[in-house]
Amino acid sequence: MMELSLRSQKTINVVIWEEWLCDPRIKELKKGQRLILFLEKLPNGSFYPVNESTGELYVDNNSFPNIFLPKDFSNPTVLKKGIAMFLETYTFYGNFNDRFYQNIHCVRYKSIFEVYKIAKTNTAFKFLVDNAEYFEPTEVQQFFY
């Protein structure tokens, strides 16, 4: 278990995944190490990296030293902005841990034309959109009078 201090002065507890031979950590975790973590909340109130090792992204000199990341995640700034834009555009319902993604439903709050226009501005957003559209999201029609 590790404790993380956030910029908002809050502290959360994160249970780190156990390293094994076929999935070693890129670097040893150290106090002050800069990470981007994709977390899910456990029933006991702690957090755990989503999909274990892929939930930890190391940041070194404002880049990701992981050769397995999509090239669209060029740096932490692009990734964080892309995720923020994505969360303003889509909502997912269901369980991401569902083995066959059979109980996932997605809602898009912008037209597909707006989404593709925005996708030209951020490679991480485009990557996420391309994967979200696989789930054939329901589009919420917004009418302005």
Short mmCIF file of the C-alpha atoms (twelve columns), coordinates in Angstrom:
data_MODEL
# 
_entry.id   MODEL 
# 
loop_
_atom_site.group_PDB 
_atom_site.id 
_atom_site.type_symbol 
_atom_site.label_atom_id 
_atom_site.label_alt_id 
_atom_site.label_comp_id 
_atom_site.label_asym_id 
_atom_site.label_seq_id 
_atom_site.Cartn_x 
_atom_site.Cartn_y 
_atom_site.Cartn_z 
_atom_site.pdbx_PDB_model_num 
ATOM 1   C CA . MET A 1   0.000   0.000   0.000   1 
ATOM 2   C CA . MET A 2   1.313   3.443   -0.805  1 
ATOM 3   C CA . GLU A 3   0.030   6.825   0.225   1 
ATOM 4   C CA . LEU A 4   -0.265  9.578   -2.364  1 
ATOM 5   C CA . SER A 5   -0.425  13.271  -1.692  1 
ATOM 6   C CA . LEU A 6   -2.450  15.159  -4.228  1 
ATOM 7   C CA . ARG A 7   -2.154  18.780  -5.269  1 
ATOM 8   C CA . SER A 8   -5.457  19.434  -3.532  1 
ATOM 9   C CA . GLN A 9   -3.809  18.679  -0.162  1 
ATOM 10  C CA . LYS A 10  -5.755  15.411  0.149   1 
ATOM 11  C CA . THR A 11  -4.061  12.095  0.733   1 
ATOM 12  C CA . ILE A 12  -5.375  8.801   -0.637  1 
ATOM 13  C CA . ASN A 13  -4.226  5.235   -0.092  1 
ATOM 14  C CA . VAL A 14  -3.383  3.223   -3.187  1 
ATOM 15  C CA . VAL A 15  -2.826  -0.523  -3.174  1 
ATOM 16  C CA . ILE A 16  -0.074  -1.145  -5.724  1 
ATOM 17  C CA . TRP A 17  -0.120  -4.234  -7.893  1 
ATOM 18  C CA . GLU A 18  2.341   -6.990  -7.183  1 
ATOM 19  C CA . GLU A 19  5.149   -7.176  -9.703  1 
ATOM 20  C CA . TRP A 20  5.818   -10.521 -11.366 1 
ATOM 21  C CA . LEU A 21  8.328   -11.915 -13.854 1 
ATOM 22  C CA . CYS A 22  6.316   -11.222 -17.035 1 
ATOM 23  C CA . ASP A 23  5.169   -7.776  -15.916 1 
ATOM 24  C CA . PRO A 24  7.935   -5.903  -14.092 1 
ATOM 25  C CA . ARG A 25  7.704   -2.235  -13.170 1 
ATOM 26  C CA . ILE A 26  9.507   0.201   -15.436 1 
ATOM 27  C CA . LYS A 27  11.138  1.861   -12.446 1 
ATOM 28  C CA . GLU A 28  11.189  1.294   -8.730  1 
ATOM 29  C CA . LEU A 29  8.514   3.364   -7.011  1 
ATOM 30  C CA . LYS A 30  10.110  6.082   -4.917  1 
ATOM 31  C CA . LYS A 31  8.833   8.879   -2.749  1 
ATOM 32  C CA . GLY A 32  8.332   11.904  -4.997  1 
ATOM 33  C CA . GLN A 33  8.067   9.761   -8.159  1 
ATOM 34  C CA . ARG A 34  5.777   11.447  -10.654 1 
ATOM 35  C CA . LEU A 35  3.038   9.101   -11.863 1 
ATOM 36  C CA . ILE A 36  -0.268  9.330   -13.621 1 
ATOM 37  C CA . LEU A 37  -2.517  6.690   -12.086 1 
ATOM 38  C CA . PHE A 38  -5.826  5.417   -13.425 1 
ATOM 39  C CA . LEU A 39  -7.574  4.273   -10.281 1 
ATOM 40  C CA . GLU A 40  -10.696 2.503   -9.205  1 
ATOM 41  C CA . LYS A 41  -12.050 2.726   -5.683  1 
ATOM 42  C CA . LEU A 42  -12.126 -0.507  -3.703  1 
ATOM 43  C CA . PRO A 43  -14.935 -1.382  -1.271  1 
ATOM 44  C CA . ASN A 44  -12.550 -0.747  1.665   1 
ATOM 45  C CA . GLY A 45  -12.041 2.883   0.569   1 
ATOM 46  C CA . SER A 46  -8.545  2.378   -0.856  1 
ATOM 47  C CA . PHE A 47  -7.769  2.785   -4.551  1 
ATOM 48  C CA . TYR A 48  -6.166  0.327   -6.991  1 
ATOM 49  C CA . PRO A 49  -4.642  0.932   -10.458 1 
ATOM 50  C CA . VAL A 50  -7.104  -0.032  -13.191 1 
ATOM 51  C CA . ASN A 51  -5.911  -3.144  -15.006 1 
ATOM 52  C CA . GLU A 52  -2.898  -3.326  -12.684 1 
ATOM 53  C CA . SER A 53  0.300   -2.359  -14.521 1 
ATOM 54  C CA . THR A 54  -1.451  -0.418  -17.270 1 
ATOM 55  C CA . GLY A 55  -2.934  1.821   -14.580 1 
ATOM 56  C CA . GLU A 56  0.525   3.229   -13.761 1 
ATOM 57  C CA . LEU A 57  2.170   5.688   -16.136 1 
ATOM 58  C CA . TYR A 58  5.606   6.920   -15.117 1 
ATOM 59  C CA . VAL A 59  6.524   10.491  -15.976 1 
ATOM 60  C CA . ASP A 60  10.168  11.312  -16.534 1 
ATOM 61  C CA . ASN A 61  11.268  14.684  -17.982 1 
ATOM 62  C CA . ASN A 62  7.690   15.426  -19.057 1 
ATOM 63  C CA . SER A 63  7.458   12.241  -21.140 1 
ATOM 64  C CA . PHE A 64  6.436   8.639   -20.651 1 
ATOM 65  C CA . PRO A 65  9.326   6.122   -20.586 1 
ATOM 66  C CA . ASN A 66  7.035   3.240   -21.583 1 
ATOM 67  C CA . ILE A 67  7.480   1.861   -25.087 1 
ATOM 68  C CA . PHE A 68  4.106   0.076   -24.903 1 
ATOM 69  C CA . LEU A 69  2.007   3.251   -24.733 1 
ATOM 70  C CA . PRO A 70  0.214   4.440   -27.845 1 
ATOM 71  C CA . LYS A 71  2.187   7.171   -29.606 1 
ATOM 72  C CA . ASP A 72  -0.927  9.324   -29.262 1 
ATOM 73  C CA . PHE A 73  -0.088  9.736   -25.558 1 
ATOM 74  C CA . SER A 74  2.889   11.898  -26.430 1 
ATOM 75  C CA . ASN A 75  3.314   13.582  -23.042 1 
ATOM 76  C CA . PRO A 76  1.448   14.070  -19.742 1 
ATOM 77  C CA . THR A 77  0.016   17.460  -20.739 1 
ATOM 78  C CA . VAL A 78  -1.536  16.106  -23.957 1 
ATOM 79  C CA . LEU A 79  -2.864  13.035  -22.134 1 
ATOM 80  C CA . LYS A 80  -4.440  14.970  -19.253 1 
ATOM 81  C CA . LYS A 81  -6.064  17.480  -21.634 1 
ATOM 82  C CA . GLY A 82  -7.320  14.663  -23.874 1 
ATOM 83  C CA . ILE A 83  -8.869  12.832  -20.930 1 
ATOM 84  C CA . ALA A 84  -10.552 16.035  -19.700 1 
ATOM 85  C CA . MET A 85  -11.989 16.655  -23.177 1 
ATOM 86  C CA . PHE A 86  -13.130 13.041  -23.396 1 
ATOM 87  C CA . LEU A 87  -14.938 13.228  -20.032 1 
ATOM 88  C CA . GLU A 88  -16.794 16.338  -21.252 1 
ATOM 89  C CA . THR A 89  -17.924 14.430  -24.326 1 
ATOM 90  C CA . TYR A 90  -18.700 10.844  -23.233 1 
ATOM 91  C CA . THR A 91  -20.163 8.980   -20.280 1 
ATOM 92  C CA . PHE A 92  -19.678 5.239   -19.920 1 
ATOM 93  C CA . TYR A 93  -22.013 3.012   -17.958 1 
ATOM 94  C CA . GLY A 94  -21.156 -0.512  -16.925 1 
ATOM 95  C CA . ASN A 95  -18.212 -2.475  -15.636 1 
ATOM 96  C CA . PHE A 96  -14.861 -1.962  -17.371 1 
ATOM 97  C CA . ASN A 97  -13.645 -5.188  -15.780 1 
ATOM 98  C CA . ASP A 98  -16.322 -7.165  -17.633 1 
ATOM 99  C CA . ARG A 99  -14.283 -9.687  -19.577 1 
ATOM 100 C CA . PHE A 100 -16.187 -9.328  -22.849 1 
ATOM 101 C CA . TYR A 101 -17.409 -5.724  -22.409 1 
ATOM 102 C CA . GLN A 102 -20.938 -7.022  -22.868 1 
ATOM 103 C CA . ASN A 103 -22.600 -4.763  -20.289 1 
ATOM 104 C CA . ILE A 104 -21.123 -1.434  -21.341 1 
ATOM 105 C CA . HIS A 105 -23.205 1.421   -22.650 1 
ATOM 106 C CA . CYS A 106 -21.809 4.743   -23.831 1 
ATOM 107 C CA . VAL A 107 -23.470 8.136   -24.267 1 
ATOM 108 C CA . ARG A 108 -21.997 10.929  -26.404 1 
ATOM 109 C CA . TYR A 109 -23.008 14.511  -25.582 1 
ATOM 110 C CA . LYS A 110 -21.658 16.136  -28.737 1 
ATOM 111 C CA . SER A 111 -22.401 15.368  -32.360 1 
ATOM 112 C CA . ILE A 112 -20.010 13.078  -34.163 1 
ATOM 113 C CA . PHE A 113 -19.030 16.053  -36.340 1 
ATOM 114 C CA . GLU A 114 -18.051 18.106  -33.280 1 
ATOM 115 C CA . VAL A 115 -16.116 15.152  -31.892 1 
ATOM 116 C CA . TYR A 116 -14.052 14.663  -35.042 1 
ATOM 117 C CA . LYS A 117 -13.343 18.387  -35.227 1 
ATOM 118 C CA . ILE A 118 -12.111 18.364  -31.614 1 
ATOM 119 C CA . ALA A 119 -10.109 15.175  -32.229 1 
ATOM 120 C CA . LYS A 120 -7.883  17.080  -34.629 1 
ATOM 121 C CA . THR A 121 -6.640  19.206  -31.711 1 
ATOM 122 C CA . ASN A 122 -5.471  16.446  -29.327 1 
ATOM 123 C CA . THR A 123 -3.994  13.036  -30.186 1 
ATOM 124 C CA . ALA A 124 -4.931  11.441  -26.846 1 
ATOM 125 C CA . PHE A 125 -8.552  12.555  -27.257 1 
ATOM 126 C CA . LYS A 126 -8.581  11.132  -30.794 1 
ATOM 127 C CA . PHE A 127 -7.243  7.791   -29.531 1 
ATOM 128 C CA . LEU A 128 -9.925  7.618   -26.832 1 
ATOM 129 C CA . VAL A 129 -12.677 8.626   -29.285 1 
ATOM 130 C CA . ASP A 130 -11.641 5.974   -31.791 1 
ATOM 131 C CA . ASN A 131 -11.976 3.343   -29.069 1 
ATOM 132 C CA . ALA A 132 -15.208 4.768   -27.621 1 
ATOM 133 C CA . GLU A 133 -16.924 4.757   -31.006 1 
ATOM 134 C CA . TYR A 134 -16.437 0.971   -31.123 1 
ATOM 135 C CA . PHE A 135 -19.210 0.784   -28.497 1 
ATOM 136 C CA . GLU A 136 -21.628 2.661   -30.796 1 
ATOM 137 C CA . PRO A 137 -22.568 5.354   -28.304 1 
ATOM 138 C CA . THR A 138 -26.023 6.819   -28.006 1 
ATOM 139 C CA . GLU A 139 -25.926 10.462  -28.994 1 
ATOM 140 C CA . VAL A 140 -27.808 12.930  -26.826 1 
ATOM 141 C CA . GLN A 141 -29.444 15.465  -29.090 1 
ATOM 142 C CA . GLN A 142 -29.141 19.019  -27.824 1 
ATOM 143 C CA . PHE A 143 -31.637 21.508  -29.114 1 
ATOM 144 C CA . PHE A 144 -31.234 25.234  -28.650 1 
ATOM 145 C CA . TYR A 145 -34.114 27.655  -29.055 1 
# 
